mmCIF file of N, CA and C in Angstrom:
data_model
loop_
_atom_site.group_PDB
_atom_site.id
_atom_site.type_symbol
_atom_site.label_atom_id
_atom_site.label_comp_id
_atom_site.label_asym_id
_atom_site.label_seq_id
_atom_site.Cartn_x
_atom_site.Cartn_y
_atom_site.Cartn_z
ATOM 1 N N UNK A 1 0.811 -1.195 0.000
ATOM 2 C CA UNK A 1 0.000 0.000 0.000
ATOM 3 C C UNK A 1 0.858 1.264 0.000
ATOM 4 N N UNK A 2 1.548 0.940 0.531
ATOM 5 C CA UNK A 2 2.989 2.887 0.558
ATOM 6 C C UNK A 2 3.218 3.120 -0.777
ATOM 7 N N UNK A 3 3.732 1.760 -1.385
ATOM 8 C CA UNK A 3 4.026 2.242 -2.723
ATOM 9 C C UNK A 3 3.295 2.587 -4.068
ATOM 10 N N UNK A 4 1.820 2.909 -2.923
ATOM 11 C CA UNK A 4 1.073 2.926 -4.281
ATOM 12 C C UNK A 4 1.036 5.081 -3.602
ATOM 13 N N UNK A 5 1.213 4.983 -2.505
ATOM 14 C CA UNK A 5 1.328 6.737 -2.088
ATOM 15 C C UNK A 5 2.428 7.007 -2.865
ATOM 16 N N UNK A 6 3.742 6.274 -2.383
ATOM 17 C CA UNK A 6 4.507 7.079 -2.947
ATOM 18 C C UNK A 6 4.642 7.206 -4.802
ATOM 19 N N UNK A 7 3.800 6.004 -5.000
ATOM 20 C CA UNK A 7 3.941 6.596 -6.698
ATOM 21 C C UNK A 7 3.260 7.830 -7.050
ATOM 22 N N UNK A 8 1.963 8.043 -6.324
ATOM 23 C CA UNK A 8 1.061 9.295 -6.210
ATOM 24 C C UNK A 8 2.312 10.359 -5.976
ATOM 25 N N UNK A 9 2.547 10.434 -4.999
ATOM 26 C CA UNK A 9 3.786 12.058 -4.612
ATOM 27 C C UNK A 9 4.824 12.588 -5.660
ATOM 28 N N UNK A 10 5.288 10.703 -6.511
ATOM 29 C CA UNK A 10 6.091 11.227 -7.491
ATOM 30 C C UNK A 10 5.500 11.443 -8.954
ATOM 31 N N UNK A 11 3.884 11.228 -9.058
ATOM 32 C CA UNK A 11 3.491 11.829 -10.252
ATOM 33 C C UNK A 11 2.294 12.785 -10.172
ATOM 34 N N UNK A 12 1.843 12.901 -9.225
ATOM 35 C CA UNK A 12 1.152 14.275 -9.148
ATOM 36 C C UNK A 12 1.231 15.531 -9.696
ATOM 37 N N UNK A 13 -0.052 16.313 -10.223
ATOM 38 C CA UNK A 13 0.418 17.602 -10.954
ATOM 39 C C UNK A 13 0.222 18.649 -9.933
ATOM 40 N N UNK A 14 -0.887 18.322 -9.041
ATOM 41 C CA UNK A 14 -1.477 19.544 -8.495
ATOM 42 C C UNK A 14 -0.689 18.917 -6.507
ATOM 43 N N UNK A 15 -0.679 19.955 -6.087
ATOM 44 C CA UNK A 15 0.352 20.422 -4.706
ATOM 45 C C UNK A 15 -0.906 19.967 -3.580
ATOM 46 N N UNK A 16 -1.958 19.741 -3.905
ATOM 47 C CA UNK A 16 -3.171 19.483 -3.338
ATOM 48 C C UNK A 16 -2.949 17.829 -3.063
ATOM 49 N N UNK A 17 -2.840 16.943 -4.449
ATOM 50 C CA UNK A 17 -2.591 15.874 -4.523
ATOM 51 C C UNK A 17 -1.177 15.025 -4.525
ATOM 52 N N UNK A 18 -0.529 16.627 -4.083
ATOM 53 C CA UNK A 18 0.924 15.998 -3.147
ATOM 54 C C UNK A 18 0.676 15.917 -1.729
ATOM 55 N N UNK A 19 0.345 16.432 -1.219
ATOM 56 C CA UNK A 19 0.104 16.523 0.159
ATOM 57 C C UNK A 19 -0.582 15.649 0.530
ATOM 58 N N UNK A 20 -1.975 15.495 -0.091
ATOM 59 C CA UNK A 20 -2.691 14.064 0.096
ATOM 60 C C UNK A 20 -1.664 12.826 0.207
ATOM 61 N N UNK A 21 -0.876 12.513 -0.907
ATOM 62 C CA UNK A 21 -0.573 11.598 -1.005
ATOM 63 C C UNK A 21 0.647 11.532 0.553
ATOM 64 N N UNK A 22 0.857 12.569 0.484
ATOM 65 C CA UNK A 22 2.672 12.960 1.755
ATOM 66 C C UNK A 22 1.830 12.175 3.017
ATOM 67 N N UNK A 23 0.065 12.823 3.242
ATOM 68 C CA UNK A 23 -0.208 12.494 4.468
ATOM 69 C C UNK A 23 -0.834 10.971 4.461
ATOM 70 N N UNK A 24 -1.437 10.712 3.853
ATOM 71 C CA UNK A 24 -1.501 9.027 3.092
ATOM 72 C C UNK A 24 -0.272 8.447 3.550
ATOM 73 N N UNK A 25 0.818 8.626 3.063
ATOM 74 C CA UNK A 25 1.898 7.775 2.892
ATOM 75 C C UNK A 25 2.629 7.703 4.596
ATOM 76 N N UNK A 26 2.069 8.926 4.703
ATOM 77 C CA UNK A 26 2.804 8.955 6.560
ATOM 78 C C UNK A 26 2.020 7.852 7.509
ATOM 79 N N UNK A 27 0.803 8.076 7.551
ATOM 80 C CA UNK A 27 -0.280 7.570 8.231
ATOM 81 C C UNK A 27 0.121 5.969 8.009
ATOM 82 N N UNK A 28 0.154 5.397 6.405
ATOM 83 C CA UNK A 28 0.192 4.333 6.391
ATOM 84 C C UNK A 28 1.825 3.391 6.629
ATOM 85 N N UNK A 29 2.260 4.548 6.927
ATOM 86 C CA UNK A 29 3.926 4.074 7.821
ATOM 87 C C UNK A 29 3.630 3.609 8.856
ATOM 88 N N UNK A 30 2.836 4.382 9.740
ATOM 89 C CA UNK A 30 2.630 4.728 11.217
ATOM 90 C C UNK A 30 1.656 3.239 11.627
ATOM 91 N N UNK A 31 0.653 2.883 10.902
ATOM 92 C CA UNK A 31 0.246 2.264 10.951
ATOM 93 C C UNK A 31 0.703 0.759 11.334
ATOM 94 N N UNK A 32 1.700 0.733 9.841
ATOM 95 C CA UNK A 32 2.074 -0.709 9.883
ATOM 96 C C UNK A 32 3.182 -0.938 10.821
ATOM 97 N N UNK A 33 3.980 0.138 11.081
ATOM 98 C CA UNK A 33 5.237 0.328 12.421
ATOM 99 C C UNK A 33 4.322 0.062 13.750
ATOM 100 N N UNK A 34 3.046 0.603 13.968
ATOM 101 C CA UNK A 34 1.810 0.373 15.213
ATOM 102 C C UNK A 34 1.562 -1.191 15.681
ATOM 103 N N UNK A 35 1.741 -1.886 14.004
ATOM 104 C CA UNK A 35 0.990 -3.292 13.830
ATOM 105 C C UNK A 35 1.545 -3.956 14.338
ATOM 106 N N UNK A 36 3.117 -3.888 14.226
ATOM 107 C CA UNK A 36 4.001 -4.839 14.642
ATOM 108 C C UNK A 36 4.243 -4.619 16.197
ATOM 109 N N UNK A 37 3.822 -4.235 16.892
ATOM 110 C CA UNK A 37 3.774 -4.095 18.297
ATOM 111 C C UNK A 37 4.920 -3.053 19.055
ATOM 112 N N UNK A 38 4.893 -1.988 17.829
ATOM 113 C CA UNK A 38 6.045 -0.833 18.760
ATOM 114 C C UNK A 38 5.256 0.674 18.243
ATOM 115 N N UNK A 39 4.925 0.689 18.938
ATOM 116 C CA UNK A 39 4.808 2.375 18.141
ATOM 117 C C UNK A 39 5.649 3.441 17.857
ATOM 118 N N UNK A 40 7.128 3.060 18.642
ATOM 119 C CA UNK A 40 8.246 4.066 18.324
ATOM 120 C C UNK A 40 8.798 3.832 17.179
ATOM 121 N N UNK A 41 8.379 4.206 15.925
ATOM 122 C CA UNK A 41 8.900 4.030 14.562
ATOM 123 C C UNK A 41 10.690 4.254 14.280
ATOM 124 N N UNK A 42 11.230 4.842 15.229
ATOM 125 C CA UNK A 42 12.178 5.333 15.248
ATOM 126 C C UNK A 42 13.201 4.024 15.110
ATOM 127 N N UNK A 43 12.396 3.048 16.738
ATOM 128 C CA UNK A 43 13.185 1.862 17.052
ATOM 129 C C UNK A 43 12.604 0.932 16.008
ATOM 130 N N UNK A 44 11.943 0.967 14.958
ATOM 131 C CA UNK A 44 11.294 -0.002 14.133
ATOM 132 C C UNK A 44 12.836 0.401 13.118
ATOM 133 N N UNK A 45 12.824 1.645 12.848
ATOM 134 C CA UNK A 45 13.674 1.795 11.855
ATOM 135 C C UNK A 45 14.960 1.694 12.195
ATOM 136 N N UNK A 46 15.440 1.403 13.269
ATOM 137 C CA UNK A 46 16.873 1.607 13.350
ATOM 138 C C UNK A 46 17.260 -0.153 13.549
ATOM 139 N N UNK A 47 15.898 -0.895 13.699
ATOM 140 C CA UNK A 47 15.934 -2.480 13.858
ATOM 141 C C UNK A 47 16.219 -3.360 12.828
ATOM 142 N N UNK A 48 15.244 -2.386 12.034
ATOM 143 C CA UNK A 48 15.529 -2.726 10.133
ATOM 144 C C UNK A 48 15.393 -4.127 10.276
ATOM 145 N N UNK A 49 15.998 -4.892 9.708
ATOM 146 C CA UNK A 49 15.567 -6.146 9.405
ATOM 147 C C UNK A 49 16.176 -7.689 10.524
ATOM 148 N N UNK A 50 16.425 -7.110 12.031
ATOM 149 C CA UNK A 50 16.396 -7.831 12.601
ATOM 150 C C UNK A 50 15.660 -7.630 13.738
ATOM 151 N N UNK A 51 15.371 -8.851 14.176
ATOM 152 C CA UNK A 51 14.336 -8.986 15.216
ATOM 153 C C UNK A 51 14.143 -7.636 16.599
ATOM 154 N N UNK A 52 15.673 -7.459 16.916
ATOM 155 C CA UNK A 52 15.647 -6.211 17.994
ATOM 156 C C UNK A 52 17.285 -5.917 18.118
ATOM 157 N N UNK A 53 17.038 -4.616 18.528
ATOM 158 C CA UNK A 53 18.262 -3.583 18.570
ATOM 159 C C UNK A 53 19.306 -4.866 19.181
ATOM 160 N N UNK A 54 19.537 -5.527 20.226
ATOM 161 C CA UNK A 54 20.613 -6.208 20.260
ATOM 162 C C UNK A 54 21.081 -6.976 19.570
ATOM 163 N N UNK A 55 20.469 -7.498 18.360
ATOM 164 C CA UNK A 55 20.688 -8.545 17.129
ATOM 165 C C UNK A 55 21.269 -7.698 16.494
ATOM 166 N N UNK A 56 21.093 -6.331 15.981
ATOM 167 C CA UNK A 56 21.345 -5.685 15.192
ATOM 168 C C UNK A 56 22.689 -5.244 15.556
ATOM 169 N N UNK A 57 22.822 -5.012 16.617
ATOM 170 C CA UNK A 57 24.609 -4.457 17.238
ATOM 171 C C UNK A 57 25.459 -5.812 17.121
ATOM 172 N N UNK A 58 24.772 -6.748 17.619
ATOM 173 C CA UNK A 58 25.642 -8.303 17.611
ATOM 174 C C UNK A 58 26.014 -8.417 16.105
ATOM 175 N N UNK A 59 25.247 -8.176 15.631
ATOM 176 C CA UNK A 59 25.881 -8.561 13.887
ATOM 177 C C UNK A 59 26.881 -7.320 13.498
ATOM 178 N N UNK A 60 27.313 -6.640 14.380
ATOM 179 C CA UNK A 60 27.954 -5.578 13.569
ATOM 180 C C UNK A 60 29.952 -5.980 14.116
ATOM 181 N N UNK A 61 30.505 -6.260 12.507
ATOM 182 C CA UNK A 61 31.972 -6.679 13.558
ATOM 183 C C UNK A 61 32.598 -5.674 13.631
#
């Protein structure tokens, strides 16, 4: 579903139907970062693709 906002933001003509799409595309971040049981998107993003922040430092040599 994001990538159907963000195709909207990058072909939009009118500044009306950028914004729509900017707040669309936020909401449905927020959402799916909500789903997974954290609401701090921050720590969703800095987890990236492992399970939790200490996996993520352990893998780093």
């Amino acid at each position: 579903m994001i990538t159907i906002w963000l195709d909207k933001i990058k072909t939009a003509v009118f500044v009306t139907d950028v914004l729509k799409a900017i707040q669309e595309a936020i909401k449905e971040c927020y959402i799916q970062g909500a789903n997974v049981g954290n609401p701090n998107l921050e720590i969703i993003y800095a987890k990236g693709e492992y399970n939790s922040l200490k996996d993520k430092l352990n893998s780093i040599n």
